[in-house]
Every structure is written in structure tokens, then in C-alpha cells.
Amino acid sequence: QSVLTQPPSASGTPGQRVTISCSGSSSNIGSNIVSWYQQLPGTAPKVLIFNDNQRPSGVPDRFSGSKSGTSASLAISGLQSDDEADYYCAAWDDSLKGSWVFGGGTKLTVL
Amino acid sequence: QVHLVQSGAEVKKPGASVTVPCKTSGYTFTNYYLHWVRQAPGQGFEWMGMINPSDGRTSYAQNFQGRVTMTRDTSTSTVYMELSSLRSEDTAVYYCVLLDVWGKGTTVTVSS
């Protein structure tokens, strides 16, 4: 059971906009920054969003992040076939000694 | 830029230990914490702990307390993660992570 809650799946057609949610609590998303990662099969995760809504250089502006209270979202606009991947949110959690917590991942299918 | 280089794969028997290295470059080694995260087959990510390369201080996830040891070698800018008393459930890809940069991962298979 993951600390952060994501929908297990999402889908869209090419060109569409899809949103993936990530729900947490006051000890993680509510008080710390959120990152989003894309994982293609058999590869290491790649950061898409850091500091809640910042994109590293090289990540298209089709990807955007937002946060409100204890929830965060990743939006992908102009959906492309190679966006088909697993997406994970992550945040530091201040409870106990502190730990890095993740969502369970959302498998995005481009129809 | 930051590079995290990990070895490819290890196969271990139940009860054994494994040490996974992560060689870093492209930044000042002692400036940032280095994390270890694992991913079992078909599963999500599990944080194992972190090490401060500056002084070697560590913080381990509760699930791994007593079984994991993280160390560093400042002369080679390499961090190590040792996991002991391996069981089949430890079969996973083990990643070292610096800020938001991930190594390619080391596959550890535990099988008799």
C-alpha cells in the first residue's frame, strides 16, 4: 500500500489532455515539494517535474505540475504515443524520522 | 552533469548479502545526500534510506533497519548499499538517486 495515492490507470487519444492525480497528507504533499517521474518499460525513472511545478531542461512544456493542499496533479497536453508509460509522484514525508514516499504509479495508455 | 553509474546485475542465494556500488561524477560529492530506492518486479518504488557523503551519516527506512548498511568512499566518489539476510522478496532493481537524477539500477535476484 503506497503512502501517496494515484489512480492505477489513465488513458487518452493522441492530442488529448490527460491529468493524473496524487493524493497525500499534511506530512508529505501538504508540507513538502512534489516530483513526478516517467518510467518507460525496463528503464530507470526520468524526472518530468520537480519542486511541484518546475520542468527540467529538455522536458517538453506539454508536461505541467500543480499542487493544492495535500494533492498534486500532473497534466499532459497534446498526448503522443510515446507518452505511454508509468508515471509516479513522490514527496518527502516528515512523519517519524522522515522518509521519501511514492505513489503506486499510473499506467498511461494512449489509445 | 551528474552521472550515477551502477553495475548490471547480481544473483545471490537466500541468506547471503549483496553490496551494490554507485559511482558518482559531475558534481561535488560531499554536497548532496544520496538515496537508495528499490523496485520489485511489477511493483512501485520503495525508499530504503540515504547517506550524507560529507560525514557518512545515514538514515534508514524502518522496513530495512538492521539489514541495510550504506557507506561511502570519498576518494572514489562512490556510495555503497549492503543488504544482508537476503530473501526472495528482496529480488528487485536497486537504484541510487541524487536529487532527481537516478542511476540505471542494479538488478538483484535472490534465488536458491
Short mmCIF file of C-alpha atoms in Angstrom, two decimals:
data_model
loop_
_atom_site.label_atom_id
_atom_site.label_comp_id
_atom_site.label_asym_id
_atom_site.label_seq_id
_atom_site.Cartn_x
_atom_site.Cartn_y
_atom_site.Cartn_z
CA GLN A 1 0.00 0.00 0.00
CA SER A 2 1.64 3.24 -1.16
CA VAL A 3 1.62 6.35 1.03
CA LEU A 4 0.64 8.57 -1.91
CA THR A 5 -2.49 7.59 -3.83
CA GLN A 6 -2.62 7.58 -7.63
CA PRO A 7 -5.17 6.07 -9.99
CA PRO A 8 -3.76 2.79 -11.34
CA SER A 9 -4.56 3.69 -14.93
CA ALA A 10 -5.35 6.58 -17.25
CA SER A 11 -5.90 6.83 -20.96
CA GLY A 12 -6.38 9.28 -23.78
CA THR A 13 -6.24 9.65 -27.51
CA PRO A 14 -3.46 11.46 -29.40
CA GLY A 15 -3.74 15.21 -28.99
CA GLN A 16 -5.92 14.97 -25.91
CA ARG A 17 -5.10 16.33 -22.45
CA VAL A 18 -4.93 13.94 -19.53
CA THR A 19 -4.45 14.58 -15.83
CA ILE A 20 -3.02 12.22 -13.21
CA SER A 21 -3.76 12.91 -9.56
CA CYS A 22 -1.67 12.21 -6.49
CA SER A 23 -3.22 12.41 -3.05
CA GLY A 24 -1.26 12.57 0.18
CA SER A 25 -1.40 14.15 3.62
CA SER A 26 -0.16 17.09 5.63
CA SER A 27 3.09 15.31 6.45
CA ASN A 28 4.12 14.82 2.83
CA ILE A 29 2.48 16.73 -0.05
CA GLY A 30 0.99 19.24 2.37
CA SER A 31 4.40 20.36 3.59
CA ASN A 32 6.99 19.26 1.04
CA ILE A 33 7.69 19.57 -2.65
CA VAL A 34 6.42 17.02 -5.14
CA SER A 35 8.25 15.39 -8.03
CA TRP A 36 6.83 13.46 -10.95
CA TYR A 37 8.65 10.70 -12.82
CA GLN A 38 8.07 8.89 -16.09
CA GLN A 39 9.19 5.29 -16.37
CA LEU A 40 9.32 3.51 -19.69
CA PRO A 41 9.45 -0.32 -19.59
CA GLY A 42 12.83 -1.65 -18.48
CA THR A 43 14.32 1.77 -17.83
CA ALA A 44 15.08 3.99 -14.85
CA PRO A 45 12.65 6.76 -13.95
CA LYS A 46 13.13 10.16 -15.56
CA VAL A 47 12.10 13.33 -13.77
CA LEU A 48 9.38 15.31 -15.50
CA ILE A 49 8.50 17.78 -12.76
CA PHE A 50 10.38 18.87 -9.62
CA ASN A 51 9.61 21.48 -6.96
CA ASP A 52 5.86 20.93 -7.56
CA ASN A 53 5.74 22.57 -10.98
CA GLN A 54 9.24 23.04 -12.41
CA ARG A 55 10.35 21.29 -15.59
CA PRO A 56 13.97 20.25 -16.11
CA SER A 57 15.53 21.42 -19.34
CA GLY A 58 14.62 19.05 -22.13
CA VAL A 59 11.18 18.17 -20.80
CA PRO A 60 8.51 19.50 -23.19
CA ASP A 61 6.12 22.13 -21.89
CA ARG A 62 3.30 19.68 -22.67
CA PHE A 63 4.02 18.37 -19.17
CA SER A 64 2.95 20.52 -16.23
CA GLY A 65 2.59 20.03 -12.50
CA SER A 66 0.42 21.66 -9.87
CA LYS A 67 -0.30 21.28 -6.19
CA SER A 68 -3.09 22.32 -3.87
CA GLY A 69 -3.16 21.42 -0.20
CA THR A 70 -2.40 17.71 0.15
CA SER A 71 -2.92 16.81 -3.52
CA ALA A 72 -0.85 17.23 -6.65
CA SER A 73 -1.52 16.70 -10.33
CA LEU A 74 0.42 16.03 -13.49
CA ALA A 75 -1.12 17.24 -16.73
CA ILE A 76 -0.05 16.07 -20.16
CA SER A 77 -1.39 18.02 -23.11
CA GLY A 78 -1.12 17.17 -26.79
CA LEU A 79 -0.86 13.48 -25.90
CA GLN A 80 1.57 11.49 -28.05
CA SER A 81 2.01 7.75 -28.49
CA ASP A 82 5.41 7.79 -26.84
CA ASP A 83 3.88 9.25 -23.68
CA GLU A 84 2.63 5.74 -22.98
CA ALA A 85 4.47 4.88 -19.76
CA ASP A 86 4.13 4.59 -15.99
CA TYR A 87 4.00 7.83 -14.04
CA TYR A 88 4.88 8.22 -10.36
CA CYS A 89 4.59 11.05 -7.87
CA ALA A 90 6.94 11.38 -4.90
CA ALA A 91 7.44 13.63 -1.89
CA TRP A 92 9.35 13.71 1.35
CA ASP A 93 7.32 12.67 4.38
CA ASP A 94 8.06 14.32 7.73
CA SER A 95 6.47 11.65 9.92
CA LEU A 96 8.73 9.56 12.21
CA LYS A 97 12.34 10.18 11.16
CA GLY A 98 11.36 11.22 7.67
CA SER A 99 11.25 9.18 4.51
CA TRP A 100 10.78 9.57 0.79
CA VAL A 101 7.35 8.30 -0.23
CA PHE A 102 5.91 7.41 -3.61
CA GLY A 103 2.59 6.92 -5.30
CA GLY A 104 1.76 3.47 -6.59
CA GLY A 105 2.09 4.62 -10.17
CA THR A 106 -0.35 5.31 -13.00
CA LYS A 107 -0.11 3.40 -16.27
CA LEU A 108 -0.95 5.77 -19.10
CA THR A 109 -2.31 4.21 -22.27
CA VAL A 110 -2.51 6.20 -25.49
CA LEU A 111 -5.45 4.77 -27.41
CA GLN B 1 26.38 16.97 -15.48
CA VAL B 2 25.59 14.44 -12.76
CA HIS B 3 26.31 10.82 -13.57
CA LEU B 4 25.42 7.84 -11.39
CA VAL B 5 26.95 4.59 -12.62
CA GLN B 6 25.70 1.27 -11.29
CA SER B 7 26.74 -2.30 -12.01
CA GLY B 8 24.41 -4.51 -14.01
CA ALA B 9 23.23 -7.49 -12.05
CA GLU B 10 23.83 -9.75 -9.07
CA VAL B 11 22.49 -13.20 -8.25
CA LYS B 12 22.52 -14.26 -4.62
CA LYS B 13 21.29 -17.17 -2.55
CA PRO B 14 18.83 -16.69 0.32
CA GLY B 15 20.62 -15.66 3.49
CA ALA B 16 23.53 -14.08 1.66
CA SER B 17 24.43 -10.40 1.47
CA VAL B 18 24.81 -8.12 -1.54
CA THR B 19 26.75 -4.88 -1.91
CA VAL B 20 25.67 -2.53 -4.66
CA PRO B 21 28.02 0.29 -5.68
CA CYS B 22 27.06 3.63 -7.18
CA LYS B 23 29.90 5.65 -8.66
CA THR B 24 29.14 9.35 -8.95
CA SER B 25 30.64 12.16 -11.00
CA GLY B 26 29.86 15.61 -12.33
CA TYR B 27 29.26 17.38 -9.03
CA THR B 28 30.80 17.91 -5.61
CA PHE B 29 30.36 14.51 -3.98
CA THR B 30 30.04 15.79 -0.42
CA ASN B 31 27.37 18.38 -1.15
CA TYR B 32 24.27 16.22 -1.53
CA TYR B 33 22.57 13.27 0.13
CA LEU B 34 22.44 10.09 -1.93
CA HIS B 35 19.32 7.91 -1.69
CA TRP B 36 18.66 4.25 -2.39
CA VAL B 37 15.30 3.15 -3.78
CA ARG B 38 14.23 -0.29 -4.94
CA GLN B 39 11.55 -1.57 -7.28
CA ALA B 40 10.39 -5.17 -7.12
CA PRO B 41 9.17 -6.75 -10.39
CA GLY B 42 5.90 -5.16 -11.47
CA GLN B 43 5.77 -3.01 -8.36
CA GLY B 44 6.27 0.61 -7.36
CA PHE B 45 9.17 2.25 -5.59
CA GLU B 46 10.34 1.72 -2.02
CA TRP B 47 12.74 4.11 -0.32
CA MET B 48 15.48 2.30 1.57
CA GLY B 49 17.42 5.16 3.09
CA MET B 50 20.02 7.84 2.47
CA ILE B 51 23.60 8.75 3.23
CA ASN B 52 25.29 12.08 3.72
CA PRO B 53 28.57 11.66 1.81
CA SER B 54 30.09 14.55 3.74
CA ASP B 55 30.18 12.75 7.08
CA GLY B 56 28.82 9.29 6.32
CA ARG B 57 25.73 9.74 8.47
CA THR B 58 22.80 7.62 7.40
CA SER B 59 19.05 7.37 7.81
CA TYR B 60 17.37 4.09 7.01
CA ALA B 61 13.73 3.26 6.33
CA GLN B 62 12.10 1.33 9.13
CA ASN B 63 11.50 -1.67 6.87
CA PHE B 64 15.24 -2.12 6.36
CA GLN B 65 16.61 -1.26 9.81
CA GLY B 66 19.14 -3.85 10.88
CA ARG B 67 19.57 -5.27 7.37
CA VAL B 68 20.87 -2.35 5.33
CA THR B 69 24.16 -0.50 5.58
CA MET B 70 25.09 2.48 3.43
CA THR B 71 28.67 3.67 3.21
CA ARG B 72 30.74 5.95 1.06
CA ASP B 73 34.28 6.28 -0.26
CA THR B 74 35.17 9.92 -0.74
CA SER B 75 38.37 9.04 -2.61
CA THR B 76 36.38 7.50 -5.47
CA SER B 77 33.07 9.40 -5.02
CA THR B 78 31.30 6.08 -4.66
CA VAL B 79 28.50 5.08 -2.33
CA TYR B 80 27.63 1.53 -1.41
CA MET B 81 24.44 -0.17 -0.24
CA GLU B 82 24.77 -3.51 1.51
CA LEU B 83 21.66 -5.59 2.17
CA SER B 84 22.03 -8.68 4.32
CA SER B 85 19.95 -11.78 5.13
CA LEU B 86 18.55 -11.75 1.61
CA ARG B 87 15.23 -13.42 0.88
CA SER B 88 13.31 -13.95 -2.32
CA GLU B 89 11.23 -10.82 -1.66
CA ASP B 90 14.41 -8.76 -1.99
CA THR B 91 14.54 -9.56 -5.72
CA ALA B 92 14.34 -6.09 -7.25
CA VAL B 93 16.10 -3.35 -9.16
CA TYR B 94 18.09 -1.17 -6.77
CA TYR B 95 18.58 2.47 -7.75
CA CYS B 96 20.83 5.16 -6.35
CA VAL B 97 19.28 8.62 -6.62
CA LEU B 98 20.77 12.09 -6.28
CA LEU B 99 18.19 14.87 -6.11
CA ASP B 100 16.06 13.86 -9.11
CA VAL B 101 18.77 12.02 -11.06
CA TRP B 102 18.53 8.21 -11.00
CA GLY B 103 21.17 5.66 -11.77
CA LYS B 104 20.27 2.94 -14.29
CA GLY B 105 19.76 0.46 -11.48
CA THR B 106 21.27 -2.84 -10.41
CA THR B 107 19.14 -5.96 -10.70
CA VAL B 108 19.49 -8.21 -7.67
CA THR B 109 17.99 -11.68 -7.95
CA VAL B 110 17.70 -13.82 -4.82
CA SER B 111 17.20 -17.47 -5.69
CA SER B 112 18.28 -20.81 -4.38
#
